[in-house]
Amino acid sequence: STILTVNSMTSSTEAAFNYTFCQQSSVRKLRTLALSGKLQFTHFRSLCWKIFLGCLPEDSSLWKQHVLLQRAHYDSLITTYSTNIPSDQLSVISQDIAETYQENQFFQQSTIRSMMLRILLIHVHTFTEMPYHRGMQQLLGLIVHLLESEKLEYNETDPLTFFLDARFVENDCYHLFRELMKHMCIWFTSKEVTDEKVKNNNPISKCQDIINVMLKEKDPVLYHHFRQINLEPQIYTVRWIRELFSREFNLDHVLVIWDGIFAHANNMEIIPFICLIMLIRIRPQLLNEDLNGCLRLLFNYPLQQDLNKLIPQARLLLRGCSHDGKPALIKKMTTTSDKTDYLPQPNSRPTEAINTTKALPLSIPRPQSTLPGNTQPCSAQVQNEKQSSNPMKRELVREILQMKKMQTHMAVRIEPIVESLQHQLQVEKLSESQADVLCLAIANLKQVKDVLSGNLPDSI
């Protein structure tokens, strides 16, 4: 085959480029490569993303003119918006960039950080219907990393070098990022949603629907377990989706997942089904955990051995259920034993280790295992406190109980506030941006209430 690969890049020719991109079936073949996880073995992944997302038309004869116009457009934006930047906005975005992939040296380079800052500031100025949100810098970071890794020195005899020209990495990153954000807009703000039949257009409601509607239909057992332990869907799904799973897997795996998301359809319809598959993959562990254990799994997603199957499984789930209403995929995954499917990969991602110990409720301080002068366990000491003559022990128990009582009292006081805000959200005619902010405030208040009640870790 003459399709362009990493190994063939040094000797790529116009004939090879035309074979890969200029045939009638080229886009279909590229989508197949992406959906099968094989796009990672090529040197034109970013060019495929541009095609899939609509940054470039499918007709390759129009590409060069499009790219020339896009690069010139970005140069004009740099000139227009290089001044008059609000200091508070500059500070927020700069701080978020500094915290992006801190374990990766690539993102610690000042040139990379400056490039990301310019792109995000121009995006905010020109995409006024969607203000900046934390998470956008994470998406841009992967795009910058990819284009930097694929950049080539321009050679007029090699057509591919024009599209991956090292001199225009920043220009190309901006337009690819902007196109991605057009499709991701509904997960950051509700302004782009125009369907009047949809009652809840804000991102929080959409994330809740993934669990309260979709998971309830596909896997009612897991859904009812989440309800029983009072696990709020938006606590983890908002992060998963807004950052396109970039913090749940290592960098190489994230790129393969993005290949599949973009190749499937640029409307991002597969994203909720990826969330469902991620839950189904660790279903046995989730069903055996309490709230704290589930949150640890969802915020430190277990390393997987067969991530190339993630997109095909999500597409299978999207296509529908079996005759009895339960997806055949869930049947298959829940009837097999939990063995090699969940073994860690040899090359683990550079994130914090997964804490598998069951946490004590965080509403009270964790006592020492023993008290001075006695080796008896604390639990027994508390039970026998009435028989103990040590005033230190009695005082410790009294203070713990008093603190627990105060926290419970404060949690009870927050509950009617949350209910009142939810009522206002339903009856008041708020703008879409105001509704979005209020939904986030309600979710945060619920989280505070659960922390005070001892049902939620305070480190989330």
CSV table of C-alpha atoms in Angstrom, one decimal:
chain,number,residue,atom,x,y,z
A,1,SER,CA,0.0,0.0,0.0
A,2,THR,CA,1.2,3.5,-0.8
A,3,ILE,CA,-0.8,5.2,2.0
A,4,LEU,CA,1.4,7.6,3.9
A,5,THR,CA,2.7,6.2,7.2
A,6,VAL,CA,5.3,7.3,9.7
A,7,ASN,CA,7.9,5.2,8.1
A,8,SER,CA,7.2,6.5,4.6
A,9,MET,CA,7.3,10.1,5.4
A,10,THR,CA,10.9,10.7,4.4
A,11,SER,CA,10.2,9.6,0.9
A,12,SER,CA,6.6,10.6,0.5
A,13,THR,CA,5.7,11.8,-3.0
A,14,GLU,CA,2.9,13.6,-4.7
A,15,ALA,CA,1.6,10.3,-6.0
A,16,ALA,CA,1.4,8.9,-2.4
A,17,PHE,CA,-0.3,12.1,-1.2
A,18,ASN,CA,-2.8,11.8,-4.0
A,19,TYR,CA,-3.4,8.2,-3.3
A,20,THR,CA,-4.1,8.9,0.3
A,21,PHE,CA,-6.2,12.0,0.1
A,22,CYS,CA,-7.4,12.7,-3.4
A,23,GLN,CA,-9.5,9.6,-4.3
A,24,GLN,CA,-13.3,9.5,-4.1
A,25,SER,CA,-13.1,7.0,-1.3
A,26,SER,CA,-10.2,8.7,0.6
A,27,VAL,CA,-12.3,10.2,3.4
A,28,ARG,CA,-14.2,6.9,4.0
A,29,LYS,CA,-10.9,5.1,4.2
A,30,LEU,CA,-9.5,7.7,6.6
A,31,ARG,CA,-12.5,7.4,8.8
A,32,THR,CA,-12.1,3.6,8.9
A,33,LEU,CA,-8.5,4.1,9.9
A,34,ALA,CA,-9.5,6.4,12.7
A,35,LEU,CA,-12.3,4.2,14.0
A,36,SER,CA,-10.1,1.2,14.1
A,37,GLY,CA,-7.4,3.0,16.1
A,38,LYS,CA,-4.8,2.8,13.3
A,39,LEU,CA,-4.5,6.5,12.6
A,40,GLN,CA,-1.8,6.6,15.2
A,41,PHE,CA,0.5,4.9,12.8
A,42,THR,CA,0.4,7.8,10.3
A,43,HIS,CA,1.9,11.2,10.2
A,44,PHE,CA,-1.2,13.1,9.2
A,45,ARG,CA,-3.6,12.7,12.1
A,46,SER,CA,-4.1,16.5,12.4
A,47,LEU,CA,-5.0,16.7,8.8
A,48,CYS,CA,-7.6,14.0,9.3
A,49,TRP,CA,-9.1,15.8,12.3
A,50,LYS,CA,-9.5,19.0,10.1
A,51,ILE,CA,-11.4,16.9,7.6
A,52,PHE,CA,-13.6,15.2,10.2
A,53,LEU,CA,-14.4,18.4,12.0
A,54,GLY,CA,-15.2,20.4,8.9
A,55,CYS,CA,-12.1,22.6,9.1
A,56,LEU,CA,-11.3,21.4,5.6
A,57,PRO,CA,-13.8,20.3,2.9
A,58,GLU,CA,-13.8,16.7,1.7
A,59,ASP,CA,-12.7,17.9,-1.8
A,60,SER,CA,-8.9,17.9,-1.5
A,61,SER,CA,-8.6,20.2,-4.5
A,62,LEU,CA,-9.9,23.1,-2.3
A,63,TRP,CA,-7.6,22.5,0.6
A,64,LYS,CA,-4.7,24.7,-0.3
A,65,GLN,CA,-6.9,27.8,-0.9
A,66,HIS,CA,-8.7,27.1,2.4
A,67,VAL,CA,-5.5,26.8,4.4
A,68,LEU,CA,-4.0,30.0,2.8
A,69,LEU,CA,-7.1,32.0,3.8
A,70,GLN,CA,-7.1,30.5,7.3
A,71,ARG,CA,-3.5,31.3,8.0
A,72,ALA,CA,-3.9,34.9,6.7
A,73,HIS,CA,-7.0,35.3,8.8
A,74,TYR,CA,-5.2,34.3,12.0
A,75,ASP,CA,-2.4,36.7,11.2
A,76,SER,CA,-4.9,39.5,10.9
A,77,LEU,CA,-6.5,38.5,14.3
A,78,ILE,CA,-3.1,38.6,16.0
A,79,THR,CA,-2.7,42.2,14.8
A,80,THR,CA,-6.2,43.2,15.8
A,81,TYR,CA,-6.4,41.6,19.3
A,82,SER,CA,-2.8,41.8,20.5
A,83,THR,CA,-3.6,44.7,22.7
A,84,ASN,CA,-6.5,45.7,25.1
A,85,ILE,CA,-6.6,42.4,26.9
A,86,PRO,CA,-8.4,42.5,30.3
A,87,SER,CA,-5.9,41.8,33.1
A,88,ASP,CA,-8.3,39.5,35.0
A,89,GLN,CA,-9.0,37.4,32.0
A,90,LEU,CA,-5.3,37.2,31.2
A,91,SER,CA,-4.5,36.0,34.7
A,92,VAL,CA,-7.2,33.3,34.8
A,93,ILE,CA,-6.2,31.8,31.5
A,94,SER,CA,-2.5,32.0,32.2
A,95,GLN,CA,-3.0,30.1,35.5
A,96,ASP,CA,-5.0,27.4,33.8
A,97,ILE,CA,-2.4,27.0,31.2
A,98,ALA,CA,0.3,26.7,33.8
A,99,GLU,CA,-1.7,23.8,35.4
A,100,THR,CA,-2.1,21.9,32.1
A,101,TYR,CA,-0.3,18.5,31.9
A,102,GLN,CA,2.1,19.6,34.6
A,103,GLU,CA,3.8,16.1,34.5
A,104,ASN,CA,4.7,16.6,30.8
A,105,GLN,CA,7.8,18.7,30.0
A,106,PHE,CA,6.4,19.7,26.6
A,107,PHE,CA,3.8,22.0,28.3
A,108,GLN,CA,6.4,23.6,30.6
A,109,GLN,CA,8.1,25.3,27.6
A,110,SER,CA,7.5,29.1,27.6
A,111,THR,CA,7.0,29.1,23.8
A,112,ILE,CA,4.2,26.6,24.1
A,113,ARG,CA,2.5,28.4,26.9
A,114,SER,CA,2.7,31.7,25.1
A,115,MET,CA,1.2,30.1,22.0
A,116,MET,CA,-1.7,28.6,23.9
A,117,LEU,CA,-2.3,32.0,25.7
A,118,ARG,CA,-2.5,33.9,22.4
A,119,ILE,CA,-4.8,31.3,20.8
A,120,LEU,CA,-7.2,31.3,23.8
A,121,LEU,CA,-7.3,35.1,24.1
A,122,ILE,CA,-8.1,35.5,20.4
A,123,HIS,CA,-10.7,32.7,20.7
A,124,VAL,CA,-12.4,34.5,23.6
A,125,HIS,CA,-12.4,37.8,21.6
A,126,THR,CA,-13.8,36.3,18.4
A,127,PHE,CA,-16.2,33.6,19.9
A,128,THR,CA,-18.2,35.9,22.0
A,129,GLU,CA,-21.2,33.5,22.3
A,130,MET,CA,-19.1,31.2,24.4
A,131,PRO,CA,-17.0,32.7,27.2
A,132,TYR,CA,-13.8,31.0,28.4
A,133,HIS,CA,-14.3,28.0,30.7
A,134,ARG,CA,-11.7,26.0,32.5
A,135,GLY,CA,-11.1,22.9,30.4
A,136,MET,CA,-10.7,24.7,27.1
A,137,GLN,CA,-7.0,24.9,27.7
A,138,GLN,CA,-6.8,21.2,28.1
A,139,LEU,CA,-8.4,20.6,24.7
A,140,LEU,CA,-6.1,23.2,23.1
A,141,GLY,CA,-3.1,21.6,24.7
A,142,LEU,CA,-3.6,18.3,23.0
A,143,ILE,CA,-4.1,20.0,19.6
A,144,VAL,CA,-0.8,22.0,20.1
A,145,HIS,CA,1.0,18.9,21.1
A,146,LEU,CA,-0.2,17.0,18.1
A,147,LEU,CA,0.6,19.7,15.5
A,148,GLU,CA,4.0,20.3,17.0
A,149,SER,CA,4.8,16.6,16.8
A,150,GLU,CA,3.7,16.4,13.1
A,151,LYS,CA,5.2,19.6,11.8
A,152,LEU,CA,7.5,19.4,8.8
A,153,GLU,CA,9.9,21.7,7.0
A,154,TYR,CA,8.2,23.0,3.8
A,155,ASN,CA,9.3,21.2,0.6
A,156,GLU,CA,7.6,22.2,-2.6
A,157,THR,CA,8.0,18.7,-4.0
A,158,ASP,CA,6.1,17.2,-1.1
A,159,PRO,CA,2.4,18.4,-0.8
A,160,LEU,CA,2.0,17.1,2.7
A,161,THR,CA,4.7,19.6,4.0
A,162,PHE,CA,2.5,22.5,2.9
A,163,PHE,CA,-0.3,21.4,5.3
A,164,LEU,CA,2.1,20.5,8.2
A,165,ASP,CA,4.3,23.5,7.6
A,166,ALA,CA,6.3,24.2,10.8
A,167,ARG,CA,6.1,28.0,10.2
A,168,PHE,CA,2.3,28.0,10.6
A,169,VAL,CA,1.7,25.6,13.6
A,170,GLU,CA,0.1,28.4,15.6
A,171,ASN,CA,-2.2,29.5,12.8
A,172,ASP,CA,-3.3,25.9,12.1
A,173,CYS,CA,-3.8,25.2,15.9
A,174,TYR,CA,-6.2,28.1,16.2
A,175,HIS,CA,-8.5,27.1,13.4
A,176,LEU,CA,-8.6,23.4,14.4
A,177,PHE,CA,-9.3,24.4,18.0
A,178,ARG,CA,-12.0,26.9,17.0
A,179,GLU,CA,-13.7,24.2,14.8
A,180,LEU,CA,-13.6,21.8,17.7
A,181,MET,CA,-15.1,24.4,20.1
A,182,LYS,CA,-18.0,25.0,17.7
A,183,HIS,CA,-19.0,21.3,18.1
A,184,MET,CA,-18.2,21.3,21.8
A,185,CYS,CA,-20.2,24.5,22.5
A,186,ILE,CA,-23.3,22.8,23.9
A,187,TRP,CA,-21.2,21.2,26.7
A,188,PHE,CA,-19.8,24.6,27.8
A,189,THR,CA,-22.8,26.9,27.2
A,190,SER,CA,-26.4,26.6,26.2
A,191,LYS,CA,-26.5,29.5,23.7
A,192,GLU,CA,-26.0,27.4,20.7
A,193,VAL,CA,-29.0,25.1,21.4
A,194,THR,CA,-32.0,26.3,19.4
A,195,ASP,CA,-34.3,23.3,19.7
A,196,GLU,CA,-37.4,24.6,21.6
A,197,LYS,CA,-38.6,21.1,22.3
A,198,VAL,CA,-35.6,20.5,24.6
A,199,LYS,CA,-36.6,21.7,28.0
A,200,ASN,CA,-33.2,21.5,29.7
A,201,ASN,CA,-30.5,22.9,27.4
A,202,ASN,CA,-27.8,23.7,29.9
A,203,PRO,CA,-24.7,21.5,30.1
A,204,ILE,CA,-25.4,20.3,33.7
A,205,SER,CA,-28.9,19.0,32.7
A,206,LYS,CA,-27.3,17.2,29.7
A,207,CYS,CA,-24.8,15.5,31.9
A,208,GLN,CA,-27.5,14.5,34.3
A,209,ASP,CA,-29.5,13.0,31.4
A,210,ILE,CA,-26.6,10.7,30.6
A,211,ILE,CA,-27.2,8.9,33.9
A,212,ASN,CA,-30.8,9.7,34.8
A,213,VAL,CA,-32.2,8.9,31.3
A,214,MET,CA,-29.6,6.9,29.2
A,215,LEU,CA,-28.0,4.8,32.0
A,216,LYS,CA,-31.4,4.2,33.6
A,217,GLU,CA,-32.6,2.7,30.3
A,218,LYS,CA,-29.4,0.8,29.4
A,219,ASP,CA,-28.4,-0.5,32.8
A,220,PRO,CA,-31.1,0.1,35.5
A,221,VAL,CA,-29.1,-1.9,38.1
A,222,LEU,CA,-26.1,0.4,38.0
A,223,TYR,CA,-28.4,3.4,37.8
A,224,HIS,CA,-30.3,2.5,40.9
A,225,HIS,CA,-27.0,1.8,42.7
A,226,PHE,CA,-25.9,5.4,41.9
A,227,ARG,CA,-29.2,6.7,43.2
A,228,GLN,CA,-29.0,4.6,46.3
A,229,ILE,CA,-25.5,6.0,47.2
A,230,ASN,CA,-26.6,9.6,46.2
A,231,LEU,CA,-24.0,10.0,43.4
A,232,GLU,CA,-24.6,13.2,41.5
A,233,PRO,CA,-24.0,12.6,37.7
A,234,GLN,CA,-22.5,16.1,37.0
A,235,ILE,CA,-19.8,15.7,39.6
A,236,TYR,CA,-17.7,13.6,37.2
A,237,THR,CA,-19.4,13.7,33.8
A,238,VAL,CA,-18.8,17.5,33.4
A,239,ARG,CA,-15.1,17.0,33.7
A,240,TRP,CA,-15.0,13.9,31.5
A,241,ILE,CA,-16.9,15.6,28.7
A,242,ARG,CA,-15.6,19.2,28.8
A,243,GLU,CA,-12.0,17.9,28.7
A,244,LEU,CA,-12.9,15.1,26.3
A,245,PHE,CA,-11.6,12.4,28.6
A,246,SER,CA,-8.1,13.9,28.4
A,247,ARG,CA,-7.5,13.4,32.2
A,248,GLU,CA,-8.8,9.9,32.4
A,249,PHE,CA,-6.3,8.2,30.1
A,250,ASN,CA,-2.7,8.7,29.0
A,251,LEU,CA,-1.9,11.0,26.1
A,252,ASP,CA,-1.5,8.4,23.4
A,253,HIS,CA,-4.8,6.7,24.3
A,254,VAL,CA,-6.6,10.1,24.4
A,255,LEU,CA,-5.5,10.8,20.9
A,256,VAL,CA,-6.9,7.4,19.7
A,257,ILE,CA,-10.2,8.2,21.5
A,258,TRP,CA,-10.4,11.6,19.8
A,259,ASP,CA,-9.7,9.9,16.4
A,260,GLY,CA,-12.8,7.8,16.9
A,261,ILE,CA,-15.0,10.7,18.3
A,262,PHE,CA,-14.2,13.0,15.3
A,263,ALA,CA,-14.4,10.2,12.7
A,264,HIS,CA,-17.8,9.0,13.9
A,265,ALA,CA,-19.5,12.3,13.4
A,266,ASN,CA,-18.6,15.9,14.0
A,267,ASN,CA,-21.8,16.5,16.1
A,268,MET,CA,-20.1,14.7,19.0
A,269,GLU,CA,-23.2,12.4,19.5
A,270,ILE,CA,-21.0,9.6,20.6
A,271,ILE,CA,-19.7,11.4,23.7
A,272,PRO,CA,-22.5,10.4,26.1
A,273,PHE,CA,-22.2,6.7,24.9
A,274,ILE,CA,-18.4,6.8,25.7
A,275,CYS,CA,-19.4,7.9,29.2
A,276,LEU,CA,-21.8,4.9,29.5
A,277,ILE,CA,-19.2,2.5,28.2
A,278,MET,CA,-16.6,3.8,30.7
A,279,LEU,CA,-19.1,3.1,33.5
A,280,ILE,CA,-20.0,-0.3,32.1
A,281,ARG,CA,-16.4,-1.3,31.8
A,282,ILE,CA,-15.9,-0.8,35.6
A,283,ARG,CA,-19.4,-1.9,36.5
A,284,PRO,CA,-18.4,-4.8,38.8
A,285,GLN,CA,-16.2,-2.4,40.8
A,286,LEU,CA,-18.7,0.3,41.0
A,287,LEU,CA,-21.5,-2.0,42.2
A,288,ASN,CA,-19.3,-3.2,45.1
A,289,GLU,CA,-18.3,0.4,46.3
A,290,ASP,CA,-20.0,3.0,48.4
A,291,LEU,CA,-20.1,6.7,47.4
A,292,ASN,CA,-16.5,7.4,48.4
A,293,GLY,CA,-15.2,4.3,46.5
A,294,CYS,CA,-17.2,5.1,43.4
A,295,LEU,CA,-15.8,8.7,43.3
A,296,ARG,CA,-12.3,7.4,43.7
A,297,LEU,CA,-12.9,5.1,40.6
A,298,LEU,CA,-14.5,7.8,38.6
A,299,PHE,CA,-11.9,10.5,39.3
A,300,ASN,CA,-9.0,8.1,38.9
A,301,TYR,CA,-10.3,5.9,36.2
A,302,PRO,CA,-8.8,2.4,36.3
A,303,LEU,CA,-6.2,1.7,33.6
A,304,GLN,CA,-7.5,-0.4,30.8
A,305,GLN,CA,-5.9,-3.0,28.5
A,306,ASP,CA,-8.2,-2.9,25.5
A,307,LEU,CA,-9.0,0.8,25.0
A,308,ASN,CA,-9.0,0.4,21.2
A,309,LYS,CA,-12.4,-1.3,21.7
A,310,LEU,CA,-13.8,1.8,23.6
A,311,ILE,CA,-15.1,3.6,20.4
A,312,PRO,CA,-16.5,0.4,18.7
A,313,GLN,CA,-18.3,-0.4,22.0
A,314,ALA,CA,-19.7,3.1,22.2
A,315,ARG,CA,-20.9,2.9,18.6
A,316,LEU,CA,-22.5,-0.4,19.3
A,317,LEU,CA,-24.3,1.0,22.3
A,318,LEU,CA,-25.4,4.0,20.3
A,319,ARG,CA,-27.0,1.8,17.6
A,320,GLY,CA,-29.5,0.3,20.1
A,321,CYS,CA,-30.5,-2.5,22.4
A,322,SER,CA,-31.3,-6.2,22.0
A,323,HIS,CA,-34.8,-7.5,21.8
A,324,ASP,CA,-35.4,-7.5,25.5
A,325,GLY,CA,-34.4,-3.8,25.9
A,326,LYS,CA,-31.0,-4.5,27.5
A,327,PRO,CA,-28.0,-3.9,25.3
A,328,ALA,CA,-26.2,-7.0,24.2
A,329,LEU,CA,-22.9,-5.3,25.0
A,330,ILE,CA,-23.9,-5.0,28.7
A,331,LYS,CA,-25.0,-8.6,28.8
A,332,LYS,CA,-21.6,-9.7,27.4
A,333,MET,CA,-19.6,-7.5,29.7
A,334,THR,CA,-21.6,-8.4,32.8
A,335,THR,CA,-21.6,-12.1,32.3
A,336,THR,CA,-17.9,-12.5,32.0
A,337,SER,CA,-15.6,-12.5,35.0
A,338,ASP,CA,-13.7,-9.4,35.9
A,339,LYS,CA,-10.2,-10.6,35.0
A,340,THR,CA,-7.9,-9.4,32.2
A,341,ASP,CA,-10.3,-6.8,30.9
A,342,TYR,CA,-9.4,-4.6,33.8
A,343,LEU,CA,-5.7,-5.2,34.2
A,344,PRO,CA,-3.5,-2.1,34.1
A,345,GLN,CA,-1.4,-1.4,31.0
A,346,PRO,CA,2.4,-1.8,31.3
A,347,ASN,CA,2.8,1.9,30.4
A,348,SER,CA,0.7,3.5,33.0
A,349,ARG,CA,-0.4,7.2,32.7
A,350,PRO,CA,1.6,9.8,34.7
A,351,THR,CA,-1.1,10.6,37.2
A,352,GLU,CA,-1.6,10.2,40.8
A,353,ALA,CA,-1.9,6.6,42.1
A,354,ILE,CA,-5.3,5.2,42.6
A,355,ASN,CA,-6.3,5.0,46.2
A,356,THR,CA,-8.1,1.7,46.8
A,357,THR,CA,-8.5,2.0,50.6
A,358,LYS,CA,-12.0,2.8,51.8
A,359,ALA,CA,-12.1,6.3,53.3
A,360,LEU,CA,-13.6,7.1,56.6
A,361,PRO,CA,-16.4,9.7,56.5
A,362,LEU,CA,-14.7,13.0,56.3
A,363,SER,CA,-17.2,14.9,58.4
A,364,ILE,CA,-15.3,14.0,61.6
A,365,PRO,CA,-11.5,13.9,62.2
A,366,ARG,CA,-9.8,10.6,61.8
A,367,PRO,CA,-8.7,9.6,65.3
A,368,GLN,CA,-5.3,7.9,66.1
A,369,SER,CA,-5.4,4.2,66.1
A,370,THR,CA,-4.5,4.2,69.8
A,371,LEU,CA,-4.4,6.8,72.6
A,372,PRO,CA,-1.4,7.4,74.8
A,373,GLY,CA,-1.0,4.8,77.5
A,374,ASN,CA,-3.3,2.3,76.0
A,375,THR,CA,-3.0,-0.1,73.0
A,376,GLN,CA,-6.7,-0.9,72.8
A,377,PRO,CA,-8.3,0.1,69.4
A,378,CYS,CA,-10.1,3.5,69.4
A,379,SER,CA,-13.4,2.0,68.4
A,380,ALA,CA,-13.4,-0.2,71.5
A,381,GLN,CA,-12.3,2.8,73.6
A,382,VAL,CA,-15.2,4.9,72.4
A,383,GLN,CA,-17.6,2.0,73.1
A,384,ASN,CA,-16.2,1.6,76.7
A,385,GLU,CA,-15.9,5.4,77.2
A,386,LYS,CA,-18.4,5.3,80.1
A,387,GLN,CA,-16.3,2.8,82.0
A,388,SER,CA,-13.1,4.7,81.3
A,389,SER,CA,-11.7,7.0,84.0
A,390,ASN,CA,-9.4,8.9,81.5
A,391,PRO,CA,-10.8,12.5,81.1
A,392,MET,CA,-8.9,13.0,77.9
A,393,LYS,CA,-10.8,10.2,76.2
A,394,ARG,CA,-14.2,11.5,77.4
A,395,GLU,CA,-13.3,15.0,76.1
A,396,LEU,CA,-12.2,13.7,72.7
A,397,VAL,CA,-15.5,11.8,72.3
A,398,ARG,CA,-17.5,14.8,73.4
A,399,GLU,CA,-15.8,17.1,70.9
A,400,ILE,CA,-16.2,14.6,68.0
A,401,LEU,CA,-19.9,14.2,68.7
A,402,GLN,CA,-20.3,18.0,69.0
A,403,MET,CA,-18.6,18.5,65.7
A,404,LYS,CA,-20.7,15.8,64.0
A,405,LYS,CA,-23.8,17.4,65.4
A,406,MET,CA,-22.8,20.9,64.1
A,407,GLN,CA,-22.0,19.5,60.6
A,408,THR,CA,-25.3,17.7,60.4
A,409,HIS,CA,-27.1,20.8,61.5
A,410,MET,CA,-25.4,22.9,58.8
A,411,ALA,CA,-26.1,20.3,56.1
A,412,VAL,CA,-29.8,20.4,57.1
A,413,ARG,CA,-29.8,24.2,56.8
A,414,ILE,CA,-28.3,24.0,53.3
A,415,GLU,CA,-31.1,21.6,52.0
A,416,PRO,CA,-33.9,24.2,51.9
A,417,ILE,CA,-31.6,26.7,50.2
A,418,VAL,CA,-30.9,24.2,47.4
A,419,GLU,CA,-34.6,23.4,47.1
A,420,SER,CA,-35.4,27.2,46.9
A,421,LEU,CA,-32.8,27.7,44.2
A,422,GLN,CA,-34.1,24.7,42.2
A,423,HIS,CA,-37.6,26.2,42.4
A,424,GLN,CA,-36.4,29.6,41.2
A,425,LEU,CA,-34.6,27.9,38.3
A,426,GLN,CA,-37.9,26.4,37.2
A,427,VAL,CA,-40.2,29.4,37.6
A,428,GLU,CA,-38.0,32.4,36.9
A,429,LYS,CA,-37.3,33.6,33.3
A,430,LEU,CA,-33.6,33.6,33.4
A,431,SER,CA,-31.2,34.1,30.5
A,432,GLU,CA,-29.4,30.9,29.4
A,433,SER,CA,-26.1,32.1,30.8
A,434,GLN,CA,-27.8,32.9,34.1
A,435,ALA,CA,-29.4,29.5,34.2
A,436,ASP,CA,-26.0,27.8,33.5
A,437,VAL,CA,-24.4,29.7,36.4
A,438,LEU,CA,-27.3,28.9,38.7
A,439,CYS,CA,-27.1,25.2,37.9
A,440,LEU,CA,-23.4,25.1,38.7
A,441,ALA,CA,-24.1,26.9,42.0
A,442,ILE,CA,-26.8,24.4,42.9
A,443,ALA,CA,-24.4,21.5,42.1
A,444,ASN,CA,-21.7,23.0,44.3
A,445,LEU,CA,-24.1,23.6,47.2
A,446,LYS,CA,-25.2,20.0,47.0
A,447,GLN,CA,-21.6,18.9,47.1
A,448,VAL,CA,-20.9,21.1,50.2
A,449,LYS,CA,-24.0,19.6,51.8
A,450,ASP,CA,-22.8,16.0,51.1
A,451,VAL,CA,-19.3,16.8,52.5
A,452,LEU,CA,-20.9,18.2,55.7
A,453,SER,CA,-23.0,15.1,55.9
A,454,GLY,CA,-20.0,12.8,55.6
A,455,ASN,CA,-21.2,11.3,52.3
A,456,LEU,CA,-18.6,12.9,50.0
A,457,PRO,CA,-14.8,13.3,50.1
A,458,ASP,CA,-13.7,17.0,50.5
A,459,SER,CA,-10.8,16.5,48.2
A,460,ILE,CA,-12.9,16.3,44.9
